[in-house]
Short mmCIF file of C-alpha atoms in Angstrom, two decimals:
data_model
loop_
_atom_site.label_atom_id
_atom_site.label_comp_id
_atom_site.label_asym_id
_atom_site.label_seq_id
_atom_site.Cartn_x
_atom_site.Cartn_y
_atom_site.Cartn_z
CA UNK A 1 102.63 78.20 98.96
CA UNK A 2 100.08 81.03 98.65
CA UNK A 3 100.16 83.91 100.98
CA UNK A 4 96.64 83.39 101.95
CA UNK A 5 97.25 79.76 102.85
CA UNK A 6 100.31 80.79 104.86
CA UNK A 7 98.28 83.40 106.52
CA UNK A 8 95.82 80.81 107.80
CA UNK A 9 98.72 78.73 109.13
CA UNK A 10 100.41 81.74 110.94
CA UNK A 11 96.86 82.89 112.35
CA UNK A 12 96.37 79.18 113.74
CA UNK A 13 99.78 79.18 115.17
CA UNK A 14 99.41 82.62 116.78
CA UNK A 15 96.05 81.37 118.41
CA UNK A 16 97.91 78.26 119.73
CA UNK A 17 96.44 75.87 117.18
CA UNK A 18 99.34 74.62 115.58
CA UNK A 19 99.03 71.05 116.56
CA UNK A 20 95.40 70.84 115.18
CA UNK A 21 96.78 72.54 112.13
CA UNK A 22 99.63 70.05 111.67
CA UNK A 23 97.20 67.23 112.18
CA UNK A 24 94.84 68.76 109.63
CA UNK A 25 92.29 68.26 112.38
CA UNK A 26 89.75 70.82 111.03
CA UNK A 27 86.62 69.56 113.29
CA UNK A 28 88.97 70.30 116.42
CA UNK A 29 89.84 73.99 114.98
CA UNK A 30 86.02 74.60 114.57
CA UNK A 31 85.37 73.20 118.02
CA UNK A 32 87.91 75.62 119.23
CA UNK A 33 86.47 78.51 117.49
CA UNK A 34 82.88 77.53 118.45
CA UNK A 35 83.91 77.81 122.11
CA UNK A 36 85.29 81.58 121.91
CA UNK A 37 83.58 84.41 123.43
CA UNK A 38 83.20 87.29 120.76
CA UNK A 39 84.54 90.06 123.04
CA UNK A 40 87.41 88.03 124.26
CA UNK A 41 88.41 86.75 120.93
CA UNK A 42 88.35 90.22 119.59
CA UNK A 43 90.77 91.22 122.53
CA UNK A 44 93.00 88.31 121.71
CA UNK A 45 93.09 89.32 118.03
CA UNK A 46 94.04 92.90 118.72
CA UNK A 47 96.70 91.77 121.26
CA UNK A 48 98.45 89.18 118.60
CA UNK A 49 98.15 91.77 115.83
CA UNK A 50 99.55 94.48 118.33
CA UNK A 51 96.82 96.97 117.26
CA UNK A 52 96.00 100.26 118.92
CA UNK A 53 92.65 100.68 116.99
CA UNK A 54 90.77 99.63 114.06
CA UNK A 55 88.97 101.63 111.52
CA UNK A 56 85.88 100.14 110.26
CA UNK A 57 84.12 101.52 106.94
CA UNK A 58 80.26 101.90 106.58
CA UNK A 59 78.42 102.78 103.38
CA UNK A 60 75.14 104.54 104.09
CA UNK A 61 74.22 103.83 100.45
CA UNK A 62 74.19 100.05 100.88
CA UNK A 63 70.65 99.39 101.87
CA UNK A 64 71.85 96.90 104.41
CA UNK A 65 74.02 99.38 106.32
CA UNK A 66 71.86 102.60 105.93
CA UNK A 67 70.08 102.29 109.39
CA UNK A 68 73.14 101.43 111.12
CA UNK A 69 75.03 104.40 109.78
CA UNK A 70 72.42 106.62 111.13
CA UNK A 71 72.01 104.84 114.49
CA UNK A 72 75.22 103.02 114.88
CA UNK A 73 75.52 100.43 117.98
CA UNK A 74 77.62 101.56 120.79
CA UNK A 75 81.28 101.22 119.49
CA UNK A 76 83.58 98.57 120.84
CA UNK A 77 86.60 99.76 122.70
CA UNK A 78 89.17 100.79 120.24
CA UNK A 79 87.18 100.84 117.27
CA UNK A 80 86.57 104.16 114.91
CA UNK A 81 84.61 104.61 111.96
CA UNK A 82 85.04 105.62 108.36
CA UNK A 83 82.30 106.87 105.84
CA UNK A 84 82.40 104.57 102.68
CA UNK A 85 80.94 105.97 99.54
CA UNK A 86 81.83 103.34 96.98
CA UNK A 87 78.38 103.17 95.70
CA UNK A 88 78.10 106.81 94.88
CA UNK A 89 81.61 107.24 93.52
CA UNK A 90 81.23 104.33 91.31
CA UNK A 91 77.99 105.33 89.84
CA UNK A 92 75.73 102.57 91.50
CA UNK A 93 72.63 105.10 91.72
CA UNK A 94 70.10 102.57 91.86
CA UNK A 95 71.60 101.33 95.03
CA UNK A 96 71.80 105.15 96.19
CA UNK A 97 68.03 105.59 95.34
CA UNK A 98 67.08 102.27 97.21
CA UNK A 99 68.80 103.76 100.56
CA UNK A 100 67.30 107.36 100.07
CA UNK A 101 63.96 105.59 99.58
CA UNK A 102 64.29 103.88 102.87
CA UNK A 103 64.61 107.21 104.70
CA UNK A 104 61.84 108.47 102.60
CA UNK A 105 64.03 111.23 100.92
CA UNK A 106 63.81 112.52 97.49
CA UNK A 107 66.08 110.74 95.12
CA UNK A 108 68.57 113.50 94.57
CA UNK A 109 72.11 114.46 95.15
CA UNK A 110 70.87 117.24 97.58
CA UNK A 111 69.02 114.31 99.69
CA UNK A 112 71.99 112.44 99.55
CA UNK A 113 74.24 115.09 100.92
CA UNK A 114 71.59 115.72 103.54
CA UNK A 115 71.69 111.81 104.44
CA UNK A 116 75.77 112.08 104.72
CA UNK A 117 75.41 114.90 106.91
CA UNK A 118 73.33 112.96 109.26
CA UNK A 119 75.53 110.00 109.06
CA UNK A 120 78.93 112.02 109.85
CA UNK A 121 76.91 113.25 112.88
CA UNK A 122 76.02 109.61 114.00
CA UNK A 123 79.29 108.15 112.98
CA UNK A 124 81.78 110.62 113.78
CA UNK A 125 84.06 109.23 111.12
CA UNK A 126 87.97 109.66 110.99
CA UNK A 127 87.69 109.81 107.18
CA UNK A 128 85.58 109.52 104.30
CA UNK A 129 86.49 106.77 101.91
CA UNK A 130 85.69 105.55 98.40
CA UNK A 131 86.82 103.28 95.72
CA UNK A 132 87.66 105.26 92.67
CA UNK A 133 86.25 103.13 89.53
CA UNK A 134 88.66 102.11 86.72
CA UNK A 135 88.24 104.97 84.12
CA UNK A 136 87.83 107.68 86.97
CA UNK A 137 88.58 110.95 85.89
CA UNK A 138 88.95 114.27 87.39
CA UNK A 139 89.84 117.04 84.85
CA UNK A 140 91.35 120.19 85.42
CA UNK A 141 89.68 123.31 84.71
CA UNK A 142 86.03 122.20 84.65
CA UNK A 143 83.34 124.63 85.86
CA UNK A 144 83.08 124.26 89.67
CA UNK A 145 80.94 124.44 91.80
CA UNK A 146 78.30 122.26 90.29
CA UNK A 147 74.87 123.90 89.24
CA UNK A 148 71.99 123.76 91.67
CA UNK A 149 70.07 121.61 88.66
CA UNK A 150 72.63 118.75 89.36
CA UNK A 151 71.92 118.62 92.85
CA UNK A 152 68.01 118.48 92.34
CA UNK A 153 67.82 116.14 89.36
CA UNK A 154 66.39 112.68 89.84
CA UNK A 155 69.10 110.07 90.13
CA UNK A 156 66.53 107.35 89.32
CA UNK A 157 66.27 109.16 85.97
CA UNK A 158 68.27 106.76 83.24
CA UNK A 159 68.83 109.81 81.33
CA UNK A 160 70.79 111.72 84.17
CA UNK A 161 74.00 109.89 85.14
CA UNK A 162 76.31 112.05 87.00
CA UNK A 163 80.16 111.74 86.38
CA UNK A 164 82.48 110.73 89.34
CA UNK A 165 83.78 114.63 88.85
CA UNK A 166 80.20 115.67 89.40
CA UNK A 167 79.49 113.61 92.40
CA UNK A 168 82.98 114.59 93.95
CA UNK A 169 82.15 118.32 93.28
CA UNK A 170 78.57 118.38 94.17
CA UNK A 171 78.71 116.10 97.18
CA UNK A 172 81.82 114.53 98.60
CA UNK A 173 84.28 117.24 98.46
CA UNK A 174 81.99 119.92 100.00
CA UNK A 175 81.03 117.41 102.50
CA UNK A 176 84.97 116.93 103.35
CA UNK A 177 85.71 120.35 103.58
CA UNK A 178 82.55 121.25 105.85
CA UNK A 179 83.47 118.53 108.28
CA UNK A 180 87.30 118.72 108.04
CA UNK A 181 87.42 115.17 106.85
CA UNK A 182 90.02 113.72 104.82
CA UNK A 183 89.09 111.83 101.69
CA UNK A 184 90.60 108.25 101.23
CA UNK A 185 90.66 107.03 97.79
CA UNK A 186 91.32 103.33 96.71
CA UNK A 187 92.53 103.45 93.36
CA UNK A 188 92.42 100.96 90.51
CA UNK A 189 89.59 98.56 91.07
CA UNK A 190 88.38 96.42 88.10
CA UNK A 191 85.00 95.47 89.16
CA UNK A 192 83.21 92.19 88.36
CA UNK A 193 85.80 90.64 86.15
CA UNK A 194 83.98 87.49 86.81
CA UNK A 195 80.68 88.19 88.13
CA UNK A 196 79.65 84.78 89.04
CA UNK A 197 82.34 85.01 91.93
CA UNK A 198 80.56 88.16 93.36
CA UNK A 199 82.42 90.04 95.88
CA UNK A 200 85.55 88.03 94.89
CA UNK A 201 85.18 88.70 91.28
CA UNK A 202 87.04 92.01 91.32
CA UNK A 203 90.49 92.49 90.10
CA UNK A 204 93.25 94.81 89.64
CA UNK A 205 93.11 97.94 86.95
CA UNK A 206 94.87 100.97 86.39
CA UNK A 207 94.60 103.96 88.62
CA UNK A 208 94.34 107.36 86.92
CA UNK A 209 96.98 109.08 89.21
CA UNK A 210 96.94 112.15 86.92
CA UNK A 211 93.10 112.94 88.06
CA UNK A 212 94.38 112.53 91.60
CA UNK A 213 97.01 115.13 91.07
CA UNK A 214 94.33 117.48 89.62
CA UNK A 215 92.04 116.59 92.69
CA UNK A 216 94.89 117.76 95.03
CA UNK A 217 95.65 120.79 93.07
CA UNK A 218 92.05 121.88 92.80
CA UNK A 219 91.17 121.24 96.43
CA UNK A 220 94.09 122.39 98.66
CA UNK A 221 91.93 122.64 101.68
CA UNK A 222 90.77 118.89 101.69
CA UNK A 223 93.42 116.22 102.56
CA UNK A 224 93.61 113.03 100.67
CA UNK A 225 94.63 109.57 101.40
CA UNK A 226 95.24 107.09 98.70
CA UNK A 227 96.51 103.78 97.65
CA UNK A 228 96.47 102.02 94.22
CA UNK A 229 95.83 98.24 93.58
CA UNK A 230 98.36 97.69 90.75
CA UNK A 231 101.94 96.95 91.22
CA UNK A 232 102.56 98.96 87.92
CA UNK A 233 101.10 102.16 89.66
CA UNK A 234 103.28 102.13 92.69
CA UNK A 235 106.08 104.29 91.46
CA UNK A 236 104.06 106.82 90.13
CA UNK A 237 102.10 106.90 93.21
CA UNK A 238 104.93 107.44 95.30
CA UNK A 239 106.37 110.29 93.06
CA UNK A 240 102.81 111.93 93.26
CA UNK A 241 102.81 111.71 97.11
CA UNK A 242 105.97 113.73 97.11
CA UNK A 243 104.34 116.70 95.25
CA UNK A 244 101.31 117.57 97.50
CA UNK A 245 101.40 118.71 101.07
CA UNK A 246 97.57 117.50 101.27
CA UNK A 247 98.26 113.91 99.96
CA UNK A 248 99.13 110.96 102.16
CA UNK A 249 99.83 107.42 100.68
CA UNK A 250 99.08 104.48 102.79
CA UNK A 251 99.56 100.67 102.76
CA UNK A 252 99.96 97.98 100.09
CA UNK A 253 96.11 97.01 99.46
CA UNK A 254 94.60 93.94 98.58
CA UNK A 255 96.38 92.39 95.56
CA UNK A 256 99.37 94.53 96.44
CA UNK A 257 99.44 92.75 100.03
CA UNK A 258 101.99 90.01 99.09
CA UNK A 259 105.46 89.83 100.43
CA UNK A 260 107.18 90.27 97.19
CA UNK A 261 105.26 93.29 96.35
CA UNK A 262 105.23 94.65 99.79
CA UNK A 263 109.11 94.48 99.91
CA UNK A 264 109.58 96.20 96.59
CA UNK A 265 107.09 98.88 97.23
CA UNK A 266 108.06 99.77 100.75
CA UNK A 267 111.52 99.78 99.74
CA UNK A 268 110.91 102.39 96.96
CA UNK A 269 108.62 104.70 99.25
CA UNK A 270 111.29 104.89 101.87
CA UNK A 271 113.97 105.83 99.25
CA UNK A 272 111.38 108.41 97.71
CA UNK A 273 109.37 109.65 100.61
CA UNK A 274 111.55 108.79 103.64
CA UNK A 275 108.91 108.26 106.43
CA UNK A 276 106.13 110.42 105.10
CA UNK A 277 103.81 107.31 104.33
CA UNK A 278 101.99 104.57 106.17
CA UNK A 279 103.69 101.34 105.65
CA UNK A 280 100.70 98.99 106.53
CA UNK A 281 96.98 99.20 106.43
CA UNK A 282 95.34 95.70 106.50
CA UNK A 283 91.99 96.13 104.60
CA UNK A 284 90.67 92.90 106.03
CA UNK A 285 87.28 91.54 105.47
CA UNK A 286 87.78 88.70 107.91
CA UNK A 287 88.47 89.49 111.63
CA UNK A 288 91.25 86.83 111.76
CA UNK A 289 93.16 88.22 108.86
CA UNK A 290 94.36 91.06 110.88
CA UNK A 291 96.50 88.68 113.09
CA UNK A 292 98.41 87.32 109.93
CA UNK A 293 98.64 90.48 108.10
CA UNK A 294 100.29 92.32 110.85
CA UNK A 295 102.63 89.51 111.82
CA UNK A 296 103.77 89.30 108.35
CA UNK A 297 104.00 93.08 107.80
CA UNK A 298 106.04 93.47 110.89
CA UNK A 299 108.48 90.70 109.91
CA UNK A 300 108.93 92.19 106.58
CA UNK A 301 109.30 95.78 107.90
CA UNK A 302 112.26 94.44 110.32
CA UNK A 303 114.14 93.28 107.28
CA UNK A 304 113.55 96.43 105.27
CA UNK A 305 114.70 98.59 108.10
CA UNK A 306 117.66 96.52 108.99
CA UNK A 307 118.93 96.97 105.34
CA UNK A 308 118.22 100.72 105.19
CA UNK A 309 119.80 101.15 108.83
CA UNK A 310 123.04 99.20 107.32
CA UNK A 311 123.30 101.28 104.52
CA UNK A 312 123.15 104.51 106.72
CA UNK A 313 125.66 103.04 109.03
CA UNK A 314 128.14 102.24 106.16
CA UNK A 315 128.56 106.06 105.92
CA UNK A 316 129.49 106.48 109.42
CA UNK A 317 125.94 107.56 110.64
CA UNK A 318 124.94 106.12 113.98
CA UNK A 319 121.32 104.83 114.48
CA UNK A 320 120.19 104.88 117.99
CA UNK A 321 117.38 102.83 119.55
CA UNK A 322 115.35 106.16 119.74
CA UNK A 323 115.73 106.69 115.91
CA UNK A 324 114.33 103.16 115.52
CA UNK A 325 111.43 103.70 117.74
CA UNK A 326 110.69 107.05 116.05
CA UNK A 327 110.89 105.56 112.73
CA UNK A 328 108.65 102.39 113.34
CA UNK A 329 106.14 104.69 115.23
CA UNK A 330 105.64 106.86 112.00
CA UNK A 331 105.53 104.09 109.52
CA UNK A 332 102.80 102.08 111.53
CA UNK A 333 100.35 104.80 112.25
CA UNK A 334 102.33 108.00 113.35
CA UNK A 335 102.69 109.63 110.26
CA UNK A 336 99.23 108.94 109.22
CA UNK A 337 98.12 110.72 112.42
CA UNK A 338 100.40 113.45 111.90
CA UNK A 339 98.86 113.96 108.44
CA UNK A 340 95.20 114.08 109.91
CA UNK A 341 96.40 116.46 112.56
CA UNK A 342 98.32 119.23 110.54
CA UNK A 343 96.45 122.11 109.64
#
């Protein structure tokens, strides 16, 4: 009954393994996977999901990823990069210090800034992305830019713990402005509700959307992408997205990527924002998830648009095939690309 279980079945069906799935023949499914060529399977996945390209995130302050951020392998066709700064914005400074130490750099925000500039040059990211921690706050009217003292203080000193706003003002926002990179914020994650589950132990929390409004107001030259994790934040998020030219709302992320929530949220956004949002962004950790997430998303979008077009046609308005193509294109990436391209 659950969406993840249905997703597994949708994926197996798309891959031509419905007989094995119906027979509950897990060994046969594993044998099929074991016989796949990685590059060929990647192409098959992209064809079944009907994707033009994929953006993968890379966090240089995760010690396992630092070297790859600075010397990335040759990109596979149709893959692009995003620079992830979750560790920094969420205040995991021990992890940031380990990454800086690996590169023989001082444990300071200034050194972190240098490292990030090197990563941008190497990765050529489409945008910078970060998870805004629960309780994230960005206050209107605080002193900006930060003092040089903050940039040069020792991050390993337990007495010095920069706030999210200080990290943004000292490091992330100047980086985005200098390289003309949008900042994508994933808002409302409550970390480690059950630490025993490790990565699976996170839950949904509240997004501090007032702070996002302050960010957009204070930084009109920076473009912001955002999504929220809690269903209860979706209405406020859509209203906020209608108020700032430098703000773009994308996808139903993680715990909101379930059909009942997607239907409600997408309908709300269509009514509030028209086509000025991105309907789906899959945020998949597992390659195969892209197949079912996009199959299910397109199926839901057909139902939503059919209902909206019926309402328009009831007024006497005629909807052409060209209208439908334009609208679907904008909802499935066109509006995102237009947002990135606008001055």
